[in-house]
mmCIF file of C-alpha atoms in Angstrom:
data_model
loop_
_atom_site.group_PDB
_atom_site.id
_atom_site.type_symbol
_atom_site.label_atom_id
_atom_site.label_comp_id
_atom_site.label_asym_id
_atom_site.label_seq_id
_atom_site.Cartn_x
_atom_site.Cartn_y
_atom_site.Cartn_z
ATOM 1 C CA MET A 30 -53.274 162.209 118.324
ATOM 2 C CA ALA A 31 -57.040 162.276 118.823
ATOM 3 C CA MET A 32 -59.342 161.866 115.845
ATOM 4 C CA ILE A 33 -61.114 165.137 114.995
ATOM 5 C CA ALA A 34 -62.719 164.366 111.616
ATOM 6 C CA PRO A 35 -65.203 163.757 110.048
ATOM 7 C CA MET A 36 -66.515 166.175 112.658
ATOM 8 C CA ASP A 37 -70.256 165.557 112.241
ATOM 9 C CA LYS A 38 -69.865 161.766 112.418
ATOM 10 C CA LEU A 39 -67.695 162.020 115.522
ATOM 11 C CA ALA A 40 -70.456 164.104 117.166
ATOM 12 C CA PHE A 41 -68.491 167.351 117.383
ATOM 13 C CA PHE A 42 -71.648 168.952 115.994
ATOM 14 C CA GLY A 43 -74.956 167.797 114.530
ATOM 15 C CA ARG A 44 -75.659 166.687 110.989
ATOM 16 C CA GLU A 45 -77.564 169.906 110.339
ATOM 17 C CA ILE A 46 -74.454 171.984 111.016
ATOM 18 C CA GLY A 47 -72.495 169.638 108.762
ATOM 19 C CA ILE A 48 -74.949 170.285 105.924
ATOM 20 C CA VAL A 49 -74.639 174.054 106.417
ATOM 21 C CA ILE A 50 -70.837 173.800 106.312
ATOM 22 C CA ALA A 51 -71.046 171.645 103.169
ATOM 23 C CA MET A 52 -73.254 174.273 101.513
ATOM 24 C CA LEU A 53 -70.813 177.045 102.403
ATOM 25 C CA LEU A 54 -67.929 175.001 101.009
ATOM 26 C CA GLY A 55 -69.964 174.374 97.854
ATOM 27 C CA PHE A 56 -70.617 178.082 97.355
ATOM 28 C CA GLY A 57 -66.938 178.763 97.964
ATOM 29 C CA PHE A 58 -65.914 176.174 95.390
ATOM 30 C CA GLY A 59 -68.349 177.659 92.884
ATOM 31 C CA PHE A 60 -66.955 181.144 93.550
ATOM 32 C CA PHE A 61 -63.413 180.030 92.771
ATOM 33 C CA LEU A 62 -64.606 178.200 89.651
ATOM 34 C CA GLU A 63 -66.159 181.438 88.446
ATOM 35 C CA ARG A 64 -63.017 183.423 89.274
ATOM 36 C CA ALA A 65 -61.021 180.895 87.238
ATOM 37 C CA GLY A 66 -63.272 181.667 84.257
ATOM 38 C CA PHE A 67 -65.153 178.377 84.289
ATOM 39 C CA GLY A 68 -68.504 180.064 83.789
ATOM 40 C CA SER A 69 -67.585 180.564 80.120
ATOM 41 C CA ALA A 70 -68.030 177.769 77.580
ATOM 42 C CA ARG A 71 -65.310 179.382 75.435
ATOM 43 C CA LYS A 72 -62.833 179.105 78.298
ATOM 44 C CA LEU A 73 -63.811 175.504 78.960
ATOM 45 C CA CYS A 74 -63.764 174.416 75.311
ATOM 46 C CA ALA A 75 -60.309 175.951 74.801
ATOM 47 C CA ASN A 76 -59.095 172.928 76.753
ATOM 48 C CA TRP A 77 -60.037 170.581 73.896
ATOM 49 C CA TYR A 78 -58.123 172.650 71.338
ATOM 50 C CA GLY A 79 -54.945 172.931 73.386
ATOM 51 C CA ARG A 80 -55.216 176.707 73.755
ATOM 52 C CA ASP A 81 -55.848 176.807 77.504
ATOM 53 C CA PHE A 82 -55.467 173.885 79.916
ATOM 54 C CA ALA A 83 -56.682 175.825 82.956
ATOM 55 C CA VAL A 84 -59.536 173.339 83.423
ATOM 56 C CA ILE A 85 -57.204 170.373 83.815
ATOM 57 C CA ARG A 86 -54.760 172.314 85.978
ATOM 58 C CA VAL A 87 -57.399 173.671 88.363
ATOM 59 C CA MET A 88 -59.428 170.469 88.696
ATOM 60 C CA PHE A 89 -56.397 168.194 88.951
ATOM 61 C CA THR A 90 -54.971 170.525 91.603
ATOM 62 C CA ALA A 91 -58.256 170.287 93.522
ATOM 63 C CA VAL A 92 -58.072 166.489 93.367
ATOM 64 C CA LEU A 93 -54.445 166.526 94.545
ATOM 65 C CA VAL A 94 -55.147 168.852 97.471
ATOM 66 C CA CYS A 95 -58.097 166.719 98.552
ATOM 67 C CA MET A 96 -56.176 163.451 98.151
ATOM 68 C CA ILE A 97 -53.053 164.626 99.973
ATOM 69 C CA GLY A 98 -55.148 166.303 102.656
ATOM 70 C CA LEU A 99 -57.311 163.239 103.318
ATOM 71 C CA PHE A 100 -54.501 160.720 103.468
ATOM 72 C CA GLY A 101 -52.167 163.134 105.250
ATOM 73 C CA LEU A 102 -54.717 163.751 108.005
ATOM 74 C CA HIS A 103 -55.462 160.021 108.135
ATOM 75 C CA TYR A 104 -51.814 159.067 108.627
ATOM 76 C CA ALA A 105 -51.421 161.877 111.169
ATOM 77 C CA GLY A 106 -54.234 160.322 113.182
ATOM 78 C CA LEU A 107 -56.560 163.299 112.789
ATOM 79 C CA LEU A 108 -59.108 161.818 110.384
ATOM 80 C CA TYR A 109 -60.906 158.484 110.514
ATOM 81 C CA LEU A 110 -60.939 157.506 106.835
ATOM 82 C CA ASP A 111 -63.437 154.675 107.339
ATOM 83 C CA LEU A 112 -66.087 157.272 108.233
ATOM 84 C CA VAL A 113 -65.539 159.310 105.056
ATOM 85 C CA TYR A 114 -68.288 158.493 102.558
ATOM 86 C CA ILE A 115 -67.047 157.124 99.252
ATOM 87 C CA ASN A 116 -69.418 156.298 96.418
ATOM 88 C CA PRO A 117 -69.599 152.533 95.860
ATOM 89 C CA THR A 118 -68.103 151.431 92.561
ATOM 90 C CA TYR A 119 -70.266 149.962 89.792
ATOM 91 C CA ILE A 120 -67.645 149.763 87.100
ATOM 92 C CA TRP A 121 -69.710 149.305 83.902
ATOM 93 C CA PRO A 122 -72.478 151.891 84.404
ATOM 94 C CA GLN A 123 -69.924 154.380 85.739
ATOM 95 C CA LEU A 124 -67.749 153.932 82.648
ATOM 96 C CA VAL A 125 -70.778 154.555 80.424
ATOM 97 C CA GLY A 126 -71.769 157.544 82.556
ATOM 98 C CA ALA A 127 -68.257 158.979 82.289
ATOM 99 C CA LEU A 128 -68.379 158.571 78.503
ATOM 100 C CA LEU A 129 -71.738 160.347 78.256
ATOM 101 C CA LEU A 130 -70.555 163.150 80.545
ATOM 102 C CA GLY A 131 -67.385 163.519 78.477
ATOM 103 C CA ILE A 132 -69.372 163.745 75.239
ATOM 104 C CA GLY A 133 -71.646 166.402 76.723
ATOM 105 C CA PHE A 134 -68.646 168.314 78.074
ATOM 106 C CA ALA A 135 -66.898 168.225 74.690
ATOM 107 C CA VAL A 136 -69.992 169.252 72.723
ATOM 108 C CA GLY A 137 -71.282 172.034 74.958
ATOM 109 C CA GLY A 138 -68.400 172.919 77.231
ATOM 110 C CA TYR A 139 -70.194 172.519 80.552
ATOM 111 C CA CYS A 140 -70.335 169.888 83.276
ATOM 112 C CA PRO A 141 -72.996 170.030 86.046
ATOM 113 C CA GLY A 142 -70.789 172.169 88.307
ATOM 114 C CA THR A 143 -69.773 174.691 85.660
ATOM 115 C CA THR A 144 -73.398 174.789 84.484
ATOM 116 C CA ALA A 145 -74.370 176.145 87.914
ATOM 117 C CA VAL A 146 -71.521 178.668 87.724
ATOM 118 C CA ALA A 147 -72.638 179.800 84.259
ATOM 119 C CA ILE A 148 -76.246 180.239 85.408
ATOM 120 C CA SER A 149 -75.124 182.299 88.405
ATOM 121 C CA THR A 150 -73.450 184.745 86.019
ATOM 122 C CA GLY A 151 -76.467 184.980 83.691
ATOM 123 C CA LYS A 152 -75.295 182.694 80.876
ATOM 124 C CA LEU A 153 -78.281 181.443 78.832
ATOM 125 C CA ASP A 154 -76.332 178.490 77.437
ATOM 126 C CA GLY A 155 -75.820 177.355 81.028
ATOM 127 C CA LEU A 156 -79.583 177.514 81.543
ATOM 128 C CA SER A 157 -80.135 175.304 78.489
ATOM 129 C CA PHE A 158 -77.745 172.765 79.995
ATOM 130 C CA LEU A 159 -79.765 172.831 83.217
ATOM 131 C CA PHE A 160 -82.934 171.976 81.296
ATOM 132 C CA GLY A 161 -81.065 169.151 79.585
ATOM 133 C CA PHE A 162 -79.845 167.902 82.953
ATOM 134 C CA LEU A 163 -83.354 167.938 84.433
ATOM 135 C CA GLY A 164 -84.686 166.193 81.330
ATOM 136 C CA GLY A 165 -82.049 163.504 81.697
ATOM 137 C CA VAL A 166 -82.984 163.008 85.357
ATOM 138 C CA PHE A 167 -86.643 162.613 84.368
ATOM 139 C CA VAL A 168 -85.899 160.096 81.599
ATOM 140 C CA PHE A 169 -83.565 158.123 83.868
ATOM 141 C CA THR A 170 -86.121 158.007 86.679
ATOM 142 C CA GLU A 171 -88.948 156.909 84.415
ATOM 143 C CA GLY A 172 -86.829 154.310 82.634
ATOM 144 C CA TYR A 173 -84.928 152.998 85.650
ATOM 145 C CA SER A 174 -86.817 149.697 85.760
ATOM 146 C CA PHE A 175 -85.560 148.904 82.246
ATOM 147 C CA ILE A 176 -81.879 149.498 83.044
ATOM 148 C CA GLU A 177 -81.751 148.505 86.717
ATOM 149 C CA SER A 178 -79.769 145.323 86.072
ATOM 150 C CA PHE A 179 -77.137 147.260 84.122
ATOM 151 C CA TYR A 180 -77.146 150.142 86.623
ATOM 152 C CA THR A 181 -76.105 147.778 89.407
ATOM 153 C CA SER A 182 -73.686 145.672 87.346
ATOM 154 C CA GLY A 183 -69.963 145.434 88.046
ATOM 155 C CA ALA A 184 -70.454 146.117 91.767
ATOM 156 C CA MET A 185 -67.136 146.435 93.607
ATOM 157 C CA GLY A 186 -68.318 148.165 96.773
ATOM 158 C CA ARG A 187 -66.281 150.797 98.607
ATOM 159 C CA VAL A 188 -62.900 150.407 96.957
ATOM 160 C CA PHE A 189 -59.719 152.474 96.613
ATOM 161 C CA LEU A 190 -57.520 152.508 93.507
ATOM 162 C CA ALA A 191 -54.581 151.471 95.686
ATOM 163 C CA ASP A 192 -56.478 148.325 96.688
ATOM 164 C CA VAL A 193 -57.153 147.454 93.054
ATOM 165 C CA LEU A 194 -53.484 147.960 92.122
ATOM 166 C CA HIS A 195 -52.273 146.231 95.322
ATOM 167 C CA VAL A 196 -49.950 149.072 96.339
ATOM 168 C CA PRO A 197 -49.792 151.070 99.591
ATOM 169 C CA HIS A 198 -51.936 154.209 99.639
ATOM 170 C CA GLY A 199 -48.935 156.429 100.337
ATOM 171 C CA VAL A 200 -47.065 155.061 97.325
ATOM 172 C CA LEU A 201 -50.019 155.712 95.023
ATOM 173 C CA VAL A 202 -50.448 159.255 96.383
ATOM 174 C CA PHE A 203 -46.774 159.926 95.620
ATOM 175 C CA ILE A 204 -47.040 158.435 92.096
ATOM 176 C CA ILE A 205 -50.140 160.477 91.265
ATOM 177 C CA THR A 206 -48.509 163.656 92.584
ATOM 178 C CA VAL A 207 -45.384 163.126 90.467
ATOM 179 C CA PHE A 208 -47.569 162.308 87.449
ATOM 180 C CA ALA A 209 -49.568 165.510 87.989
ATOM 181 C CA VAL A 210 -46.448 167.689 88.133
ATOM 182 C CA GLY A 211 -45.154 166.102 84.929
ATOM 183 C CA ALA A 212 -48.552 166.531 83.269
ATOM 184 C CA PHE A 213 -48.671 170.221 84.225
ATOM 185 C CA VAL A 214 -45.247 170.812 82.653
ATOM 186 C CA LEU A 215 -46.229 168.932 79.484
ATOM 187 C CA LEU A 216 -49.556 170.753 79.174
ATOM 188 C CA ARG A 217 -47.828 174.120 79.579
ATOM 189 C CA TYR A 218 -45.423 173.170 76.778
ATOM 190 C CA ILE A 219 -48.300 172.093 74.492
ATOM 191 C CA GLN A 220 -50.272 175.251 75.284
ATOM 192 C CA ASN A 221 -47.280 177.443 74.485
ATOM 193 C CA ARG A 222 -46.722 175.656 71.169
ATOM 194 C CA VAL A 223 -50.379 175.954 70.164
ATOM 195 C CA ASN A 224 -50.466 179.652 71.087
ATOM 196 C CA GLY A 225 -47.120 180.359 69.405
ATOM 197 C CA VAL A 226 -45.314 181.231 72.634
ATOM 198 C CA LYS A 227 -41.595 180.440 72.528
ATOM 199 C CA GLY A 228 -38.828 180.855 75.046
ATOM 200 C CA LYS A 229 -41.022 182.007 77.914
ATOM 201 C CA VAL A 230 -43.853 180.784 80.065
ATOM 202 C CA ALA A 231 -47.254 182.002 78.933
ATOM 203 C CA ALA A 232 -49.336 183.861 81.473
ATOM 204 C CA GLY A 233 -53.071 183.943 80.920
ATOM 205 C CA GLY A 234 -52.729 183.021 77.259
ATOM 206 C CA LYS A 235 -50.505 186.042 76.466
#
């Protein structure tokens, strides 16, 4: 079958059209985040207390759909995976960044994406997170020369988890999918126990 994606890099349309499509997809993703309730810090923080694992379920599902879609289209000969941009790995600064993001998420309930969703619905706490984000960008930019060596440490380039684990991509996709299904079942059980629901599947926290 003929390759049809990434469409902008295969010259099916210009980069400008690709940017417009990316923006539309971004707005669509934000819309569904808001419809899932992720513009509320209470909804997001309920994840940490075991009362509502919607955050993990929705985001993990998004990752699964993207992963299965990418590799499925690649194996079907419809997508040229080498042209799909993947952030290069710098293991140590990215681990520290993940820790800092996790702390901020746990303390305030928002990540950058849900901050934008909160602001779009008029949440003032989301606006305070935006100011914090912009402040962090300013401090990082001004202090970059002091941390540049650390920022570029642990460079691994463009790498897939399957390459690190030395397993075929298809096998890893299958393992992650099975793990996700098991995790969803376990999280539902924990959520039901925390909310006092017995003998039936909870719907919307009821």
